[in-house]
Amino acid sequence: MKRFPSLLMLTMLAAAVLLGGQAIVAQNQSQNQSLPQSDKYAVQIPDGLSISAFRGYEDWAVIAVSQTDELVKAILGNPAMIEAYRTGAPGNGKPFPDGARMAKIMWSRTQDPTQPGGASIAGGLKHIDFMEKDAKRFAASDGWGYAQIDYDEATAKFKPFGTGVDCGAACHKVAASTDYVFTAYGRR
């Protein structure tokens, strides 16, 4: 007789979990439908990389942050990029491995008057740059493919900037000694 109430409780618990999970999925689907119609993952550089190759970049680990007079930047790396940094690349003389990817998210720089000292913080999204290492695919641009994406805040749309996978190659030539990567991995 003790077994019947336990089985009933277990069945009720399983039903509650199942219904709760369905509610969460439905909520996520309705939130995703409210995103702008211009799905950022559909944006592709003409004759170049697509943002879809970097799906999930928003959750990558931080390599470093930087700022200019106008922009606040977060430089992120996928697990292959972070592992290469942790093992000493590029300072150990080894290049970054194929599959290493970076994203640089850039926002307008603004001041936060509520913070002590009026800290500079991220304002509106401006640009996202991407880099992907594939020595064979991008042999003409020293093993790296590049993509530069602009964000138009007024229309909430992403649009490609430039053409081809080598659109960032010229700028990165000066960083040849660090495998064409400007960003150092900050001490943790």
mmCIF file of C-alpha atoms in Angstrom:
data_model
loop_
_atom_site.group_PDB
_atom_site.id
_atom_site.type_symbol
_atom_site.label_atom_id
_atom_site.label_comp_id
_atom_site.label_asym_id
_atom_site.label_seq_id
_atom_site.Cartn_x
_atom_site.Cartn_y
_atom_site.Cartn_z
ATOM 1 C CA MET A 1 0.000 0.000 0.000
ATOM 2 C CA LYS A 2 2.890 2.385 0.609
ATOM 3 C CA ARG A 3 3.984 1.745 -2.932
ATOM 4 C CA PHE A 4 0.848 3.214 -4.532
ATOM 5 C CA PRO A 5 1.223 6.730 -3.033
ATOM 6 C CA SER A 6 4.926 6.794 -3.973
ATOM 7 C CA LEU A 7 4.133 5.806 -7.554
ATOM 8 C CA LEU A 8 1.352 8.397 -7.693
ATOM 9 C CA MET A 9 3.682 11.118 -6.373
ATOM 10 C CA LEU A 10 6.392 10.147 -8.865
ATOM 11 C CA THR A 11 3.889 10.286 -11.751
ATOM 12 C CA MET A 12 2.626 13.705 -10.632
ATOM 13 C CA LEU A 13 6.196 15.016 -10.347
ATOM 14 C CA ALA A 14 7.077 13.746 -13.834
ATOM 15 C CA ALA A 15 3.948 15.388 -15.287
ATOM 16 C CA ALA A 16 4.794 18.707 -13.609
ATOM 17 C CA VAL A 17 8.358 18.622 -14.975
ATOM 18 C CA LEU A 18 7.123 17.791 -18.478
ATOM 19 C CA LEU A 19 4.518 20.570 -18.480
ATOM 20 C CA GLY A 20 6.997 23.061 -17.015
ATOM 21 C CA GLY A 21 9.556 22.196 -19.697
ATOM 22 C CA GLN A 22 6.970 22.686 -22.442
ATOM 23 C CA ALA A 23 6.063 26.090 -20.999
ATOM 24 C CA ILE A 24 9.714 27.177 -21.027
ATOM 25 C CA VAL A 25 10.160 26.025 -24.637
ATOM 26 C CA ALA A 26 6.982 27.864 -25.683
ATOM 27 C CA GLN A 27 8.166 31.021 -23.916
ATOM 28 C CA ASN A 28 11.572 30.847 -25.638
ATOM 29 C CA GLN A 29 9.923 30.329 -29.021
ATOM 30 C CA SER A 30 7.678 33.360 -28.548
ATOM 31 C CA GLN A 31 10.679 35.470 -27.495
ATOM 32 C CA ASN A 32 12.647 34.335 -30.555
ATOM 33 C CA GLN A 33 9.737 35.331 -32.812
ATOM 34 C CA SER A 34 10.005 38.868 -31.473
ATOM 35 C CA LEU A 35 13.559 39.223 -32.804
ATOM 36 C CA PRO A 36 14.027 41.466 -35.847
ATOM 37 C CA GLN A 37 13.117 39.784 -39.120
ATOM 38 C CA SER A 38 16.668 40.287 -40.350
ATOM 39 C CA ASP A 39 18.194 37.265 -38.672
ATOM 40 C CA LYS A 40 21.813 38.172 -38.013
ATOM 41 C CA TYR A 41 22.937 34.611 -38.683
ATOM 42 C CA ALA A 42 21.799 34.958 -42.305
ATOM 43 C CA VAL A 43 24.214 37.850 -42.943
ATOM 44 C CA GLN A 44 27.154 36.925 -45.142
ATOM 45 C CA ILE A 45 30.054 38.914 -46.501
ATOM 46 C CA PRO A 46 29.885 38.807 -50.324
ATOM 47 C CA ASP A 47 32.382 36.116 -51.380
ATOM 48 C CA GLY A 48 33.240 35.667 -47.709
ATOM 49 C CA LEU A 49 32.308 34.414 -44.275
ATOM 50 C CA SER A 50 28.832 34.141 -42.811
ATOM 51 C CA ILE A 51 27.901 35.012 -39.240
ATOM 52 C CA SER A 52 26.318 31.550 -39.028
ATOM 53 C CA ALA A 53 29.859 30.087 -38.941
ATOM 54 C CA PHE A 54 30.240 31.882 -35.592
ATOM 55 C CA ARG A 55 26.905 30.849 -34.068
ATOM 56 C CA GLY A 56 27.103 31.112 -30.294
ATOM 57 C CA TYR A 57 29.888 33.707 -30.272
ATOM 58 C CA GLU A 58 27.894 35.696 -27.720
ATOM 59 C CA ASP A 59 28.796 33.072 -25.103
ATOM 60 C CA TRP A 60 32.511 32.701 -25.909
ATOM 61 C CA ALA A 61 35.150 33.509 -23.295
ATOM 62 C CA VAL A 62 36.621 36.991 -23.064
ATOM 63 C CA ILE A 63 40.157 37.317 -24.422
ATOM 64 C CA ALA A 64 40.459 41.024 -23.639
ATOM 65 C CA VAL A 65 38.623 44.337 -23.665
ATOM 66 C CA SER A 66 39.690 47.651 -25.147
ATOM 67 C CA GLN A 67 38.386 51.095 -25.916
ATOM 68 C CA THR A 68 39.029 54.011 -28.203
ATOM 69 C CA ASP A 69 37.699 57.545 -27.928
ATOM 70 C CA GLU A 70 34.521 56.359 -29.642
ATOM 71 C CA LEU A 71 34.152 52.604 -29.006
ATOM 72 C CA VAL A 72 34.132 50.017 -26.220
ATOM 73 C CA LYS A 73 35.227 46.575 -27.465
ATOM 74 C CA ALA A 74 35.036 43.019 -26.165
ATOM 75 C CA ILE A 75 37.258 40.479 -27.903
ATOM 76 C CA LEU A 76 35.983 36.916 -27.493
ATOM 77 C CA GLY A 77 37.397 33.525 -28.467
ATOM 78 C CA ASN A 78 35.936 30.102 -29.096
ATOM 79 C CA PRO A 79 37.284 27.179 -27.015
ATOM 80 C CA ALA A 80 40.036 26.379 -29.573
ATOM 81 C CA MET A 81 41.265 29.984 -29.495
ATOM 82 C CA ILE A 82 41.220 30.165 -25.692
ATOM 83 C CA GLU A 83 43.059 26.847 -25.349
ATOM 84 C CA ALA A 84 45.741 28.039 -27.785
ATOM 85 C CA TYR A 85 46.227 31.208 -25.747
ATOM 86 C CA ARG A 86 46.408 29.203 -22.515
ATOM 87 C CA THR A 87 49.126 26.984 -23.946
ATOM 88 C CA GLY A 88 51.193 30.003 -24.928
ATOM 89 C CA ALA A 89 50.236 30.874 -28.505
ATOM 90 C CA PRO A 90 51.386 32.903 -30.224
ATOM 91 C CA GLY A 91 54.291 33.755 -27.909
ATOM 92 C CA ASN A 92 55.467 30.134 -27.853
ATOM 93 C CA GLY A 93 56.215 30.329 -31.572
ATOM 94 C CA LYS A 94 53.260 28.152 -32.522
ATOM 95 C CA PRO A 95 50.492 29.518 -34.721
ATOM 96 C CA PHE A 96 46.859 29.381 -33.695
ATOM 97 C CA PRO A 97 45.260 26.082 -34.757
ATOM 98 C CA ASP A 98 42.773 25.646 -37.552
ATOM 99 C CA GLY A 99 39.304 26.112 -36.106
ATOM 100 C CA ALA A 100 40.338 28.955 -33.791
ATOM 101 C CA ARG A 101 37.812 31.785 -34.018
ATOM 102 C CA MET A 102 37.501 35.287 -32.594
ATOM 103 C CA ALA A 103 34.732 37.856 -32.420
ATOM 104 C CA LYS A 104 35.159 41.534 -31.595
ATOM 105 C CA ILE A 105 31.946 43.227 -30.490
ATOM 106 C CA MET A 106 32.037 47.028 -30.615
ATOM 107 C CA TRP A 107 29.631 49.441 -28.964
ATOM 108 C CA SER A 108 29.547 53.217 -28.876
ATOM 109 C CA ARG A 109 31.336 54.537 -25.804
ATOM 110 C CA THR A 110 29.241 56.426 -23.301
ATOM 111 C CA GLN A 111 29.660 57.649 -19.734
ATOM 112 C CA ASP A 112 27.711 56.291 -16.764
ATOM 113 C CA PRO A 113 27.227 59.206 -14.366
ATOM 114 C CA THR A 114 25.875 56.884 -11.669
ATOM 115 C CA GLN A 115 29.215 55.106 -11.284
ATOM 116 C CA PRO A 116 32.075 56.642 -9.310
ATOM 117 C CA GLY A 117 34.376 58.496 -11.672
ATOM 118 C CA GLY A 118 31.817 58.417 -14.506
ATOM 119 C CA ALA A 119 32.980 55.099 -15.957
ATOM 120 C CA SER A 120 32.959 54.524 -19.708
ATOM 121 C CA ILE A 121 30.427 51.849 -20.605
ATOM 122 C CA ALA A 122 29.003 50.226 -23.719
ATOM 123 C CA GLY A 123 26.259 52.145 -25.477
ATOM 124 C CA GLY A 124 24.581 51.063 -28.712
ATOM 125 C CA LEU A 125 25.954 48.166 -30.768
ATOM 126 C CA LYS A 126 28.012 49.399 -33.757
ATOM 127 C CA HIS A 127 30.053 46.586 -35.358
ATOM 128 C CA ILE A 128 31.075 42.960 -34.992
ATOM 129 C CA ASP A 129 34.277 41.642 -36.567
ATOM 130 C CA PHE A 130 35.096 37.953 -36.945
ATOM 131 C CA MET A 131 38.270 35.970 -37.655
ATOM 132 C CA GLU A 132 38.580 32.263 -38.418
ATOM 133 C CA LYS A 133 41.803 30.254 -38.775
ATOM 134 C CA ASP A 134 41.920 27.695 -41.591
ATOM 135 C CA ALA A 135 45.361 27.513 -43.201
ATOM 136 C CA LYS A 136 44.157 25.742 -46.357
ATOM 137 C CA ARG A 137 40.891 27.578 -46.948
ATOM 138 C CA PHE A 138 42.398 31.011 -46.297
ATOM 139 C CA ALA A 139 45.917 30.426 -47.626
ATOM 140 C CA ALA A 140 45.825 33.664 -49.641
ATOM 141 C CA SER A 141 45.256 35.704 -46.452
ATOM 142 C CA ASP A 142 47.902 34.027 -44.272
ATOM 143 C CA GLY A 143 45.520 31.380 -42.936
ATOM 144 C CA TRP A 144 42.838 33.710 -41.595
ATOM 145 C CA GLY A 145 39.382 34.569 -42.915
ATOM 146 C CA TYR A 146 37.814 37.867 -41.873
ATOM 147 C CA ALA A 147 34.329 39.345 -41.713
ATOM 148 C CA GLN A 148 33.221 42.830 -40.738
ATOM 149 C CA ILE A 149 29.562 43.375 -39.897
ATOM 150 C CA ASP A 150 27.906 46.729 -39.220
ATOM 151 C CA TYR A 151 24.800 47.129 -37.091
ATOM 152 C CA ASP A 152 22.228 49.800 -37.910
ATOM 153 C CA GLU A 153 20.501 50.715 -34.660
ATOM 154 C CA ALA A 154 17.708 52.602 -36.455
ATOM 155 C CA THR A 155 16.614 49.543 -38.449
ATOM 156 C CA ALA A 156 17.915 46.873 -36.019
ATOM 157 C CA LYS A 157 19.634 45.151 -38.951
ATOM 158 C CA PHE A 158 23.097 43.726 -39.507
ATOM 159 C CA LYS A 159 24.812 44.305 -42.844
ATOM 160 C CA PRO A 160 28.135 43.194 -44.300
ATOM 161 C CA PHE A 161 31.003 45.619 -44.651
ATOM 162 C CA GLY A 162 33.470 44.849 -47.420
ATOM 163 C CA THR A 163 33.801 41.739 -49.554
ATOM 164 C CA GLY A 164 35.756 38.500 -49.485
ATOM 165 C CA VAL A 165 37.404 36.607 -46.626
ATOM 166 C CA ASP A 166 40.506 38.777 -46.854
ATOM 167 C CA CYS A 167 38.708 42.042 -46.013
ATOM 168 C CA GLY A 168 40.766 42.366 -42.807
ATOM 169 C CA ALA A 169 44.017 40.868 -44.087
ATOM 170 C CA ALA A 170 45.731 44.146 -45.008
ATOM 171 C CA CYS A 171 45.292 45.600 -41.505
ATOM 172 C CA HIS A 172 46.550 42.428 -39.847
ATOM 173 C CA LYS A 173 49.809 42.241 -41.872
ATOM 174 C CA VAL A 174 51.551 44.330 -39.200
ATOM 175 C CA ALA A 175 50.767 41.563 -36.670
ATOM 176 C CA ALA A 176 52.556 38.812 -38.626
ATOM 177 C CA SER A 177 54.831 38.021 -35.658
ATOM 178 C CA THR A 178 51.767 37.129 -33.547
ATOM 179 C CA ASP A 179 50.074 35.023 -36.251
ATOM 180 C CA TYR A 180 48.155 38.075 -37.508
ATOM 181 C CA VAL A 181 46.322 38.536 -34.192
ATOM 182 C CA PHE A 182 46.552 41.896 -32.407
ATOM 183 C CA THR A 183 44.934 40.902 -29.121
ATOM 184 C CA ALA A 184 47.031 39.543 -26.279
ATOM 185 C CA TYR A 185 45.415 37.218 -23.754
ATOM 186 C CA GLY A 186 45.149 39.138 -20.500
ATOM 187 C CA ARG A 187 46.561 37.553 -17.361
ATOM 188 C CA ARG A 188 43.874 35.890 -15.253
#
